[in-house]
Amino acid sequence: MSTATADKDARTKSRKRPSAELPDKTLVGWLRDMMLIREFEIRTMQAYSNAKIGGFCHVYIGQEALAVGTIGSVNPDDPVITAYRDHGHALARGMDPGACMAEMYGKITGCAKGKGGSMHMFDKPNHLYGGHGIVGAQTPLGAGLAFAAKYEHEVMGKGGKKVALCYLGDGALNQGALHEAMNLAGLMGLPVIYIVENNGYSMGTSIGRGTTMSEDLTKKADAYGILGATIDGMDILNLYDHFKPIVDTCREESRPAFIDMKTYRYHGHSMSDPQKYRTKDEVEGVKQRDSIELLAAYLMDDRKAITEDDRKAIDKEVKAIVRDAMKFAEESPVPDVDAELYSDVYVNPSPGCSPIREYVKGAKNPLL
Amino acid sequence: MTAATTNGDRTIQFREALREAMTEEMRQDERIFLLGEEVAEYNGAYKVSQGMLDEFGPNRIIDSPISENGFAGLGIAAAMYGLRPIIEFMSWSFSLVAADQILNNAPKMLYMSGGQWGCPIVFRGNDGAGGQLGSTHSWCVEALFANVPGLKIAIPSDPYDAKGLLKTAIRDEDPVFFLESERMLSDKGHVPEEEYTVPFGKAALRREGSDCTLVSFGRPVHFCQEACDILEGDGITCDLLDMRTVRPLDSESIVESLKKTNRIVVVDQSWPFASVASEVISQVCEKAFDWLDAPPKRVNSDDVPAPYAKNLEAAFLPHAEKIVTTVRSIVR
């Protein structure tokens, strides 16, 4: 076989890839979203260092392709739920960056009116059911979202077939909640996809020190009789090619899946992590396959969909968006203590719920 | 009037009252489903859901494996999504393995999401000593859980309230912990045919007296009734307030009664330290200190793990004799 034929075969084959069917506009949109998340997180780290952001803060740098590619594989009204490294999912789902940043600044204009913080990004209009702080606690909720969507469709005759995405870190693999949830999802045939954002470390514990069968996590899916797959989550095209068919299967056949998606975080677990558990060489090595660079190179060199100037324009655009988000967060007011401390505790606050004072209705959520 | 009189004769079991509440609400609202261990094919571990699978089918009456943390969380997300789950814990003792879901997620979702998502869900099941079940299976969770803002706790003492309060719980927009007692499920009482609900936060005055105010809820209301019978032999009469819900707490009714009797004893099946009784007495001291003619007293279960031996368990509970002794100690 000549080289030319081999190249032609490769191109033919590549056209058959699901990602090859996606229009340039979609892929350029993904590049933009990934660049937005990275810029957003760089500025988040700065704001944290400047004490504008408090509490725990976990940035998404390095993992951008994962949130953007998986969310890009489902419908806008499919329910999504994640853990506490959640800024990337919020932005990929379409949350206003200003509301996301303002939440971390503890401002009333934040997505949770400053009551949630970095780990609790909720966006009802975009069907993002949170950011959740307790490791693994979101996994039974993921099953519940799939259950409810299925119930709505089958029992109430409303809505189409939906699939729920439930993200978890590799640290959550060892929480009982996940195992109960996977068993329930398998038994009940729930269309939920558990996506392990396997960045290799739960805080400072490398995966092999925390879980069995870490070389092949799909065995855990086998244990519950559910669909399992391992996917490289750094290359967004590869991710989509392998993930989208699973989404379609889970949606059509109303069944769960469990995906070991390989990714990497470039920074520490949280802002206070000196990272003594890994070497600088390891981190630098991964950066050679940076997800943004991979997609940008494909769009410029293979697809010829954008030029270097276009990329610079996107970079300028996302920097402006994030700058505006910071300004918005900075200038927004803090929550009013009288109005907000005792609001959003009960939807229907009966008298006598607290011995201290009566609960009240607070300001309308800025996203609603 | 005639119809009401006829219906007034109808008596049913506590468990039937619970079933009627769920069944009637489910007929009106297809968002409601029942999920728990043995609720469907087994017809309920305590026969509360007997026959409901036949009427509503397996999509709405759903058996779960023994995975409290899993199915509690499943229900919470279903409630966020827009459904109205009723989650049955065979015993509230087993809810402890679901503590993260029921205490961290259900009551805090509204606050953490800045008002975007509430959690209209009912968790229900048996609470308190069931009868020689030993310490792990005899939990009274009200004191433990009442500490958490964002949830409501209802504890009926008779079939009428069981039905009326459960309907209110199912219709409520907030998470409700509904505490039943295995020891009362066969109790019979008057439940009218007509539609009714019992509101949260409104105590019922079960007996009227002038010497002491007895405050209780759930099964210990019956211990108080026994105590009142004995005390009347001594010429001591009590107001007996059945709180029906402990969060919200109808402290107004307590203070109103106290202003008449000037003495108060709170009877609560939880342990004494930081109990619901402690909270009631705190509120009484804050709101009506000047009306007290004697120290406010509490009668709780004894401050030990629930014992197995029949005589030890009987001694452990906040029984009538303890109540009588306590009332006598402050009524001279």
XYZ file of C-alpha atoms in Angstrom, chain A residues 79 111-113 115-116 120 122-125 127-130 132 134 137 140-141 143-145 147-149 151-152 155-156 162 177 180 183-184 187-188 190 340-355 359 365 367-368, chain B residues 30-33 35 59-60 62 64-65 67-71 73-78 80-81 83 100-101 104-105 107 109-119 148-152 172-174 200-201 246-249 279 283 286-287:
116
model
C -29.598 17.374 33.587
C -25.440 32.264 40.984
C -26.317 31.307 44.562
C -26.527 34.888 45.856
C -24.560 31.562 49.751
C -22.826 28.694 47.950
C -21.709 25.138 44.804
C -26.082 25.931 40.540
C -27.742 27.078 37.316
C -31.399 26.111 36.973
C -32.039 27.669 33.539
C -30.071 22.446 34.073
C -26.908 22.373 36.177
C -27.941 20.817 39.504
C -24.863 21.916 41.374
C -21.488 19.478 45.423
C -19.076 16.249 49.840
C -22.639 12.861 47.525
C -27.070 9.230 44.185
C -28.412 12.595 43.029
C -29.257 8.604 39.621
C -32.214 10.615 40.904
C -32.038 13.089 38.028
C -34.898 8.574 37.469
C -36.969 11.763 37.424
C -36.375 12.418 33.737
C -40.430 9.074 35.250
C -41.501 12.332 33.635
C -45.244 7.945 33.762
C -46.300 11.514 33.088
C -33.083 12.477 28.548
C -22.558 6.504 47.838
C -25.125 2.332 45.963
C -26.229 -0.509 41.693
C -29.531 1.398 41.775
C -31.157 -2.236 38.636
C -33.605 0.456 37.626
C -31.565 4.737 34.694
C -30.463 37.199 52.988
C -29.194 35.476 56.127
C -32.654 34.122 56.919
C -33.997 33.684 53.369
C -33.872 30.590 51.131
C -34.015 28.271 54.142
C -37.641 27.222 53.618
C -39.759 27.653 50.495
C -42.772 27.721 52.804
C -41.486 29.110 56.102
C -44.176 28.332 58.669
C -44.067 30.445 61.836
C -42.186 28.699 64.621
C -39.544 27.073 62.421
C -36.795 28.822 64.377
C -36.584 30.108 67.948
C -37.550 33.149 58.007
C -32.041 34.649 42.277
C -30.289 33.533 37.189
C -34.079 33.068 37.418
C -48.949 11.921 39.401
C -45.641 13.504 40.437
C -45.901 11.564 43.711
C -44.239 8.166 44.040
C -39.853 4.419 47.165
C -43.527 2.716 38.260
C -44.932 4.587 41.249
C -41.009 1.156 43.925
C -35.455 -0.420 46.620
C -32.614 -2.661 47.683
C -29.272 1.224 50.123
C -30.591 4.047 52.273
C -27.947 6.564 51.259
C -28.530 5.703 47.604
C -32.297 5.829 47.502
C -30.273 10.739 47.444
C -32.188 9.481 44.437
C -35.365 10.895 45.957
C -33.749 14.238 46.750
C -32.674 14.807 43.144
C -36.096 13.663 41.899
C -35.288 18.948 42.779
C -36.218 17.888 39.270
C -41.340 15.204 41.346
C -25.248 12.879 54.432
C -28.131 12.909 51.962
C -26.509 17.776 54.021
C -28.475 17.766 50.805
C -32.439 20.747 53.868
C -30.272 22.690 48.704
C -32.457 25.780 48.669
C -29.863 27.834 50.537
C -26.817 26.517 48.683
C -28.475 27.228 45.338
C -29.495 30.722 46.394
C -33.186 29.886 46.150
C -33.063 28.065 42.803
C -33.971 24.566 43.980
C -36.101 23.503 46.900
C -36.568 19.919 47.921
C -30.911 21.268 61.327
C -32.515 24.330 59.714
C -34.316 23.752 56.417
C -36.326 20.686 57.368
C -39.662 20.148 59.087
C -45.402 21.018 51.461
C -42.634 22.595 49.403
C -39.947 21.755 51.939
C -48.001 22.214 60.734
C -47.144 24.262 63.802
C -41.576 19.915 66.583
C -40.169 22.053 63.788
C -42.151 24.283 63.403
C -42.894 24.396 67.128
C -35.424 23.231 73.372
C -38.009 28.715 74.742
C -36.921 32.938 77.174
C -40.557 33.741 76.489
